GROMACS .gro file of C-alpha atoms in nm:
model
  305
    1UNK     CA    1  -2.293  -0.429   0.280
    2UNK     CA    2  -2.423  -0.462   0.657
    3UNK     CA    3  -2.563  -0.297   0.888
    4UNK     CA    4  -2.360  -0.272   1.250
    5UNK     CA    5  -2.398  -0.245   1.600
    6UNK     CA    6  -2.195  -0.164   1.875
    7UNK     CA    7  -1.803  -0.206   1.832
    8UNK     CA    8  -1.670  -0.365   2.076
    9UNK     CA    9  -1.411  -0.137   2.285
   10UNK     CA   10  -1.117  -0.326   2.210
   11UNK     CA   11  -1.140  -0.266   1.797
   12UNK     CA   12  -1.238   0.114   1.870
   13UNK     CA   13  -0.940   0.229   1.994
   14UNK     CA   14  -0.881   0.601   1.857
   15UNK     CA   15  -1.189   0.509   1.653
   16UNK     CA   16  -1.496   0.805   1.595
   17UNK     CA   17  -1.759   0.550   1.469
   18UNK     CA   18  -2.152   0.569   1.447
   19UNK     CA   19  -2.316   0.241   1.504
   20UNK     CA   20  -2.616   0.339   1.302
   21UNK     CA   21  -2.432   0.447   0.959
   22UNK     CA   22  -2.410   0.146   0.694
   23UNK     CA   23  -2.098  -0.022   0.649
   24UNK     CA   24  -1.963  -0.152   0.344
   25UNK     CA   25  -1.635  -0.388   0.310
   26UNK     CA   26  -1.296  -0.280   0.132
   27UNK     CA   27  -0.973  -0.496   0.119
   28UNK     CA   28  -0.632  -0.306   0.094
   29UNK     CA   29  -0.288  -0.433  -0.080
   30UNK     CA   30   0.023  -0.298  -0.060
   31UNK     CA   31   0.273  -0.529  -0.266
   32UNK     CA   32   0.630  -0.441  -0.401
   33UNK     CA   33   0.671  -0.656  -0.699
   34UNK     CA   34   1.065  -0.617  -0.769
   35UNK     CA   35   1.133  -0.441  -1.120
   36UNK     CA   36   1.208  -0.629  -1.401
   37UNK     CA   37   1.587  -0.619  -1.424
   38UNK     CA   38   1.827  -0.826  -1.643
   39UNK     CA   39   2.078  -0.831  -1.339
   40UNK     CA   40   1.951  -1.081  -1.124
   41UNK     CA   41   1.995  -1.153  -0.776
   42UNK     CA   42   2.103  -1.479  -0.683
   43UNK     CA   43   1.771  -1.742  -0.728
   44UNK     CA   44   1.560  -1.472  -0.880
   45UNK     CA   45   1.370  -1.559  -1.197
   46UNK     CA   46   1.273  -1.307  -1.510
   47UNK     CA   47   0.966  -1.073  -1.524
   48UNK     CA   48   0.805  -1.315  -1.756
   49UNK     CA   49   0.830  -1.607  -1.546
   50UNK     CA   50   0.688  -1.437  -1.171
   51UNK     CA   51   0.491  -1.147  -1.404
   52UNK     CA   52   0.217  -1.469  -1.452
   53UNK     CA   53   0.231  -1.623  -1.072
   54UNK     CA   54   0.261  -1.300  -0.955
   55UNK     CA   55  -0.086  -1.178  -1.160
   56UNK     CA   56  -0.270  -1.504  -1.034
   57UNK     CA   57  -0.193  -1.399  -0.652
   58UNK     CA   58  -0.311  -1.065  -0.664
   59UNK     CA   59  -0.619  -1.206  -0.904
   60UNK     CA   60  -0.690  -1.492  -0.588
   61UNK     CA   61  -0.666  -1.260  -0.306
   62UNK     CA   62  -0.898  -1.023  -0.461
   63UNK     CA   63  -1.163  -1.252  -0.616
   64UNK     CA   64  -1.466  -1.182  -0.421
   65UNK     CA   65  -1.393  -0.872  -0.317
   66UNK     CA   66  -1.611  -0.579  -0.444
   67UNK     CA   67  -1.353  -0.296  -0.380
   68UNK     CA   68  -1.007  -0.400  -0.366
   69UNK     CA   69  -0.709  -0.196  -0.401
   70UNK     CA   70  -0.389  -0.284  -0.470
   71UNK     CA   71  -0.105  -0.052  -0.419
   72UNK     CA   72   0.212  -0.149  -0.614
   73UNK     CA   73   0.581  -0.060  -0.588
   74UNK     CA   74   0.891  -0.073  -0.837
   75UNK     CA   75   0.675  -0.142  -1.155
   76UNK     CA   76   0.836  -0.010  -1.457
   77UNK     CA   77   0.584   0.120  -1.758
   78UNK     CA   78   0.619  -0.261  -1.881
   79UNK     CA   79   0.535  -0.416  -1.575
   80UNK     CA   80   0.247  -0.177  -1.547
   81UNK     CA   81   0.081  -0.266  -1.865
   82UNK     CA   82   0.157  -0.634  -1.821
   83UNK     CA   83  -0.023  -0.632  -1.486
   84UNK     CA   84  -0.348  -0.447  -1.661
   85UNK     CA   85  -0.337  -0.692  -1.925
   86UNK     CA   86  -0.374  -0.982  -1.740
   87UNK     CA   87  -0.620  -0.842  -1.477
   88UNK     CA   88  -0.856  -0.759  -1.696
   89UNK     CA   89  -1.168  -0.609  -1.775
   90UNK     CA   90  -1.306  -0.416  -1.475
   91UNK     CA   91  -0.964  -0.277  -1.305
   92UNK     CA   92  -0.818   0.047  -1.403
   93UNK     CA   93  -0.433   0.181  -1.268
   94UNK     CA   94  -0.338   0.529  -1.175
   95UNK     CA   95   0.041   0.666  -1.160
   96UNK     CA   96   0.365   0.752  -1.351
   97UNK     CA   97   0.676   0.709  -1.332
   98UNK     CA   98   0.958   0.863  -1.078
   99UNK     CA   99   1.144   0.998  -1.377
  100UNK     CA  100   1.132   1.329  -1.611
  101UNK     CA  101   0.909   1.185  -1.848
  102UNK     CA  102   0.556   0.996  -1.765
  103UNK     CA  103   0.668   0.623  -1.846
  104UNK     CA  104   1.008   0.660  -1.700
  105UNK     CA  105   1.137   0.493  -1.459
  106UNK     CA  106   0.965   0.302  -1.157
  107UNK     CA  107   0.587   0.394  -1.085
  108UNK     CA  108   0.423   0.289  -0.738
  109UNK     CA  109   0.079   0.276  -0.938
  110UNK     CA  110  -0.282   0.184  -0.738
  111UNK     CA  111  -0.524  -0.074  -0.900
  112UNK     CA  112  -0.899  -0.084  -0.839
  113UNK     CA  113  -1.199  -0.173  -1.006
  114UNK     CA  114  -1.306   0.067  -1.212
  115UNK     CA  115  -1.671  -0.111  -1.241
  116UNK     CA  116  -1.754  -0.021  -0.922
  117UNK     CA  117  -1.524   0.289  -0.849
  118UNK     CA  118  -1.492   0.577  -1.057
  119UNK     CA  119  -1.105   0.735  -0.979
  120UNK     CA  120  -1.245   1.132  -0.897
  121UNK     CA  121  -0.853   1.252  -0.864
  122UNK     CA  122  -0.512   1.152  -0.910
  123UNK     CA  123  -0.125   1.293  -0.836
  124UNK     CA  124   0.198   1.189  -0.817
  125UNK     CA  125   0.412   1.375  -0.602
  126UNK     CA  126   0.768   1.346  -0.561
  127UNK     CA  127   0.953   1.291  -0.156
  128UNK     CA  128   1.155   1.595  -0.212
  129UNK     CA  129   1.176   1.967  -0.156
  130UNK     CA  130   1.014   1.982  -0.463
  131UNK     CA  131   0.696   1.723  -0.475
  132UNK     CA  132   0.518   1.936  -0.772
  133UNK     CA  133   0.866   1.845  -1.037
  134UNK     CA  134   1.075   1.535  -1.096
  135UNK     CA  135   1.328   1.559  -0.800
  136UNK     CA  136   1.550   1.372  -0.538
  137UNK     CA  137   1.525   1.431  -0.162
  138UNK     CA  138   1.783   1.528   0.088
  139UNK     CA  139   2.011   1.209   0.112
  140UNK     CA  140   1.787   0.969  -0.097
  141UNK     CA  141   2.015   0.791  -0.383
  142UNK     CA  142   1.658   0.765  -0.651
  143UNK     CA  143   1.365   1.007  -0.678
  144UNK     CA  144   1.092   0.885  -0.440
  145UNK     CA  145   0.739   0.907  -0.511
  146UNK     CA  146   0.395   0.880  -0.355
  147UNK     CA  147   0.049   0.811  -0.586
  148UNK     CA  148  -0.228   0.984  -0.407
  149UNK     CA  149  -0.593   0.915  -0.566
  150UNK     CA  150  -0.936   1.004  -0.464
  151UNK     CA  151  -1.202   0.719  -0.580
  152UNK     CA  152  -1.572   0.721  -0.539
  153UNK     CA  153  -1.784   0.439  -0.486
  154UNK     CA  154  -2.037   0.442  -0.816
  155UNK     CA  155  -2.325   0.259  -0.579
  156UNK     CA  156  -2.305   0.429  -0.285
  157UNK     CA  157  -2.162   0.801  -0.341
  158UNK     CA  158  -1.871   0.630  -0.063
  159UNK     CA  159  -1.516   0.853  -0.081
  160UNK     CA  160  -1.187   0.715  -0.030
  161UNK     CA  161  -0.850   0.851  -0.017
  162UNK     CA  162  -0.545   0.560  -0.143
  163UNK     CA  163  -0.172   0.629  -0.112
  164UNK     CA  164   0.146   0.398  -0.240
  165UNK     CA  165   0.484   0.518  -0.186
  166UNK     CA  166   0.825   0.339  -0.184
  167UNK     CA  167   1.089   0.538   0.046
  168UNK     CA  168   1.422   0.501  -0.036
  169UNK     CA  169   1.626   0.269   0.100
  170UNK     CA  170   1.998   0.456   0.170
  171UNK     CA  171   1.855   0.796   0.289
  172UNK     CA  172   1.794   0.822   0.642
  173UNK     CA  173   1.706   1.177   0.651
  174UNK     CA  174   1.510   1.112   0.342
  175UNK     CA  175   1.291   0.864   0.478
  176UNK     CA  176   1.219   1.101   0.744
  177UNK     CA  177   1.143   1.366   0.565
  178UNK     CA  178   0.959   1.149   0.322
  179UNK     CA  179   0.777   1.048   0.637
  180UNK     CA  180   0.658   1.378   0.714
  181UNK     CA  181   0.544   1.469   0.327
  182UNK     CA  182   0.343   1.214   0.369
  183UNK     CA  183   0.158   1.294   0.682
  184UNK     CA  184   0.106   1.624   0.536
  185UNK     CA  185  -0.045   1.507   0.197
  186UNK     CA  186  -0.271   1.244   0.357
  187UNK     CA  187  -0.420   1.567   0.593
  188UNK     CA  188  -0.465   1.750   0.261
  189UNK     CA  189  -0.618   1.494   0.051
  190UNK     CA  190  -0.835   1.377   0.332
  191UNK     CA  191  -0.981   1.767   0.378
  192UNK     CA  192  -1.005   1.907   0.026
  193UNK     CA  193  -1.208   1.686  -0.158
  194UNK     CA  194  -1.598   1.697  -0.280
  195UNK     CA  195  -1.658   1.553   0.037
  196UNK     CA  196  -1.537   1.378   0.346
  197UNK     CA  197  -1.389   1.023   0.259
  198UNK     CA  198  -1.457   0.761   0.489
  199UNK     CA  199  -1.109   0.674   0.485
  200UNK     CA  200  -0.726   0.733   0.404
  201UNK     CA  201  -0.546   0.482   0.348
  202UNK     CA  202  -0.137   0.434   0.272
  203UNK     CA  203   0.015   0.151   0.124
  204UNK     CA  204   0.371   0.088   0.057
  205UNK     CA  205   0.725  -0.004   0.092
  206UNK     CA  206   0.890   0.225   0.372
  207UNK     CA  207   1.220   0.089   0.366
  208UNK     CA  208   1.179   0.170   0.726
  209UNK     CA  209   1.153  -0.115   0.979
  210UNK     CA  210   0.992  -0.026   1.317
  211UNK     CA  211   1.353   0.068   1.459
  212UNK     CA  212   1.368   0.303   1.186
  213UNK     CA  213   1.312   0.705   1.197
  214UNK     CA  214   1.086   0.673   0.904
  215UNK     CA  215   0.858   0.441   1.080
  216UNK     CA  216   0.874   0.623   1.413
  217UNK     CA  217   0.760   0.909   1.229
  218UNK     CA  218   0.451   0.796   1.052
  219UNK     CA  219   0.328   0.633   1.403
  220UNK     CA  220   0.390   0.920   1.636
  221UNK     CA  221   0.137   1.038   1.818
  222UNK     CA  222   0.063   1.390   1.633
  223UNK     CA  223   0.105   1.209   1.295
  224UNK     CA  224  -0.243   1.118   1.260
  225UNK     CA  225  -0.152   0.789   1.162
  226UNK     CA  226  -0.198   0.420   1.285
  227UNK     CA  227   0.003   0.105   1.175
  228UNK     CA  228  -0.269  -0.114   1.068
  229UNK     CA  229  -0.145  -0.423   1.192
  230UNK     CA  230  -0.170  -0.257   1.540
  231UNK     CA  231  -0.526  -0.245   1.493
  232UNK     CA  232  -0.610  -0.565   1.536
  233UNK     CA  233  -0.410  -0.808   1.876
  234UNK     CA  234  -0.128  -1.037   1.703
  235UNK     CA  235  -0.306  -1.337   1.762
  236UNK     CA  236  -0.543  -1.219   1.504
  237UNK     CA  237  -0.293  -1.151   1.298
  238UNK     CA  238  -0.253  -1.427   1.001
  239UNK     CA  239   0.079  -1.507   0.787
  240UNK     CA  240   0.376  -1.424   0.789
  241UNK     CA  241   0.572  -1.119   1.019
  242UNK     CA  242   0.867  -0.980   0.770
  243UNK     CA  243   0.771  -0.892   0.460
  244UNK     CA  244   1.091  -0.853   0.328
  245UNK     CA  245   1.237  -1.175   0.204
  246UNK     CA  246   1.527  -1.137  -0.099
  247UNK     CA  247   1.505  -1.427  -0.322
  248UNK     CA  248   1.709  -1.675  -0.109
  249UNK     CA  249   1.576  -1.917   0.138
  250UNK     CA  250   1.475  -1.672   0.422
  251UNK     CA  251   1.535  -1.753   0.803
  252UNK     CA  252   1.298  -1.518   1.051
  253UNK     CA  253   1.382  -1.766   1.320
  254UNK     CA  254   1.689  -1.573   1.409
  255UNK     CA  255   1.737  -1.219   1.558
  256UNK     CA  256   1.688  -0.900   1.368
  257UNK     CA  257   1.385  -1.058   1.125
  258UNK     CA  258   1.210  -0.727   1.277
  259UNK     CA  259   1.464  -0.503   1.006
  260UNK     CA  260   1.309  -0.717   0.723
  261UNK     CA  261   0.935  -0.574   0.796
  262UNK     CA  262   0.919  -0.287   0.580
  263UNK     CA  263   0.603  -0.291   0.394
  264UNK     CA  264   0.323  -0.161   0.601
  265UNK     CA  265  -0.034  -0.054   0.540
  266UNK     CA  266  -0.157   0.280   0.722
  267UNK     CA  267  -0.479   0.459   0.851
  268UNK     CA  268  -0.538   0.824   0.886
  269UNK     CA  269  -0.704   0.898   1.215
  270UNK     CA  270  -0.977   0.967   1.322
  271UNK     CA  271  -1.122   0.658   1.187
  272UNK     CA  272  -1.500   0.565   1.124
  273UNK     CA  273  -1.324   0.256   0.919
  274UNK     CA  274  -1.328  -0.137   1.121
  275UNK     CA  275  -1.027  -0.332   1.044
  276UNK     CA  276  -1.159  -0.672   1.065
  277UNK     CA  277  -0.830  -0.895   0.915
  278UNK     CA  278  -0.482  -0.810   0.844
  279UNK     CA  279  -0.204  -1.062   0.709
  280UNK     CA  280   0.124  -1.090   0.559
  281UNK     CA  281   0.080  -1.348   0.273
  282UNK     CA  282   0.347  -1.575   0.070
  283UNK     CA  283   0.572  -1.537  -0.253
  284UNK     CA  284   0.717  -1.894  -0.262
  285UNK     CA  285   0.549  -2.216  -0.330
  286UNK     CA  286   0.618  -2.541  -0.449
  287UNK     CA  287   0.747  -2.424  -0.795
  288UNK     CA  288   1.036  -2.286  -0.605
  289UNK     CA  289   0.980  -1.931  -0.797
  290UNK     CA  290   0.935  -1.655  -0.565
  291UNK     CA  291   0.752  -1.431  -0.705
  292UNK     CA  292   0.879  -1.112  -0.527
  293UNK     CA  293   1.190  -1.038  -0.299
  294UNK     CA  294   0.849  -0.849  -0.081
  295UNK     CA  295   0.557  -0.995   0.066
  296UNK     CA  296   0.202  -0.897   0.012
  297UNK     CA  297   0.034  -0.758   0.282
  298UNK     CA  298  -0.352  -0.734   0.328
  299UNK     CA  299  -0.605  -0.589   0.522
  300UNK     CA  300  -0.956  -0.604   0.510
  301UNK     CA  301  -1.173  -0.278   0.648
  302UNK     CA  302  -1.526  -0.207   0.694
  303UNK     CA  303  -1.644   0.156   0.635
  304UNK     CA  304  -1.919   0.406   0.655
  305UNK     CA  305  -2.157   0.454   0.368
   0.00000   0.00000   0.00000
């Protein structure tokens, strides 16, 4: 936790910041991890062989970090206890699954540490004309979800507001739509809480790449919301660009790699929050397992005590 200065103008763009309010740091993780099917797709390996690799990433790129959170798409009930398990002592989920029942079908569930955040609120809401029940949307082929929760920092009294959602991937008008739900939950959650969160943050896999009406939507100018990655000049940015790879050997030399970026990280705005890194990490090595047909991607924030 530090104490800051003056921001330079070029990071305080739509920013409302006070330089002499503590700051503490936060890293942010959205991460589709592929359900665990029995169909595979060409080169793709079982759950039980990427659930372990796939555990040790997020475990590395959140080692150190005192409040990390992880938002996670297609994990079926399984996946989601398998993930607990091996994280361990000190992180807690929150989430259920897009189907009738709790445990049914795929959750888009947020990790954090539960030793040094206590989770104040949760929901699950469904991308549909009917968020409050089980439902499909407009021209979406699944039922589409978004996991809102509202987590207090046990230290510091610090409020934020997390989001993962997976849009769905046929529906135009759904994504749209699903777009717009989503601007108006994150303006709800970020207003009627115990008090005024020092940020809102949405993780998740849009299905939408920046061509897409989905995308457009979310970064409009009345949405209230920035692309994250926007927030900082590309040469600062570190990685990779698409985040969406199959499990094939993926070229992004050629044209239309843009389609494949589909996972994105957003901020509600105003912000008081920094954004100090952002990157679009690996999920193939040397074993030749990729762990995920997605990419992580990864921010890391400052915010106001």
């Amino acid at each position: 936790m530090t104490r800051v200065g003056e921001i330079p103008s070029s990071a305080s763009l739509r920013m409302d910041i006070s330089s002499t309010r503590e700051r503490m740091p936060l890293r942010i993780i959205t991460f589709n991890v592929r359900y665990a099917t029995t169909n595979f797709e060409p080169h793709e390996k079982p759950w039980d062989v990427r659930c372990p690799k796939l555990v040790n990433q997020l475990s590395f790129i959140t080692a150190g970090h005192e409040s990390p959170f992880i938002c996670l798409q297609e994990c079926l009930y399984r996946q989601v206890n398998d993930i607990q398990s091996r994280l361990g002592d000190g992180w807690s989920h929150i989430g259920r699954g897009r189907g009738s029942g709790e445990h049914d079908g795929e959750f888009s569930p947020i990790f954090y540490r539960s030793d040094n955040w206590s989770c104040e609120r949760s929901e699950v809401r469904w991308l549909s004309k009917t968020p409050f029940e089980p439902s499909r949307g407009w021209d979406a082929v699944l039922n589409r979800i978004v996991t809102m929760g509202e987590f207090l920092h046990r230290g510091t009294g610090t409020r934020v507001i997390v989001m993962s959602t997976h849009f769905d991937h046929i529906g135009v008008k759904a994504r749209e739509n699903s777009a717009k739900l989503l601007i108006k939950f994150a303006r709800e959650w970020g207003s009627g809480g115990a008090g005024s969160p020092s940020a809102v943050l949405v993780g998740g896999d849009f299905n939408s790449s920046p061509n897409d009406g989905g995308y457009k939507i979310m970064t409009a100018p009345d949405s209230g919301m920035s692309d994250i990655s926007h927030l900082l000049p590309k040469s600062a940015h570190y990685g990779n660009q698409i985040t969406y790879t199959s499990f094939g050997k993926y070229d992004s030399s050629g044209e239309g790699w843009e389609e494949a970026r589909i996972d994105f990280l957003f901020i509600q705005e105003p912000r008081t929050a920094h954004v100090k890194t952002f990157g679009v990490l690996a999920n193939f090595f040397d074993d030749d397992v990729r762990v995920s047909d997605h990419r992580p991607v990864v921010s890391d924030l400052d915010i106001l005590v």
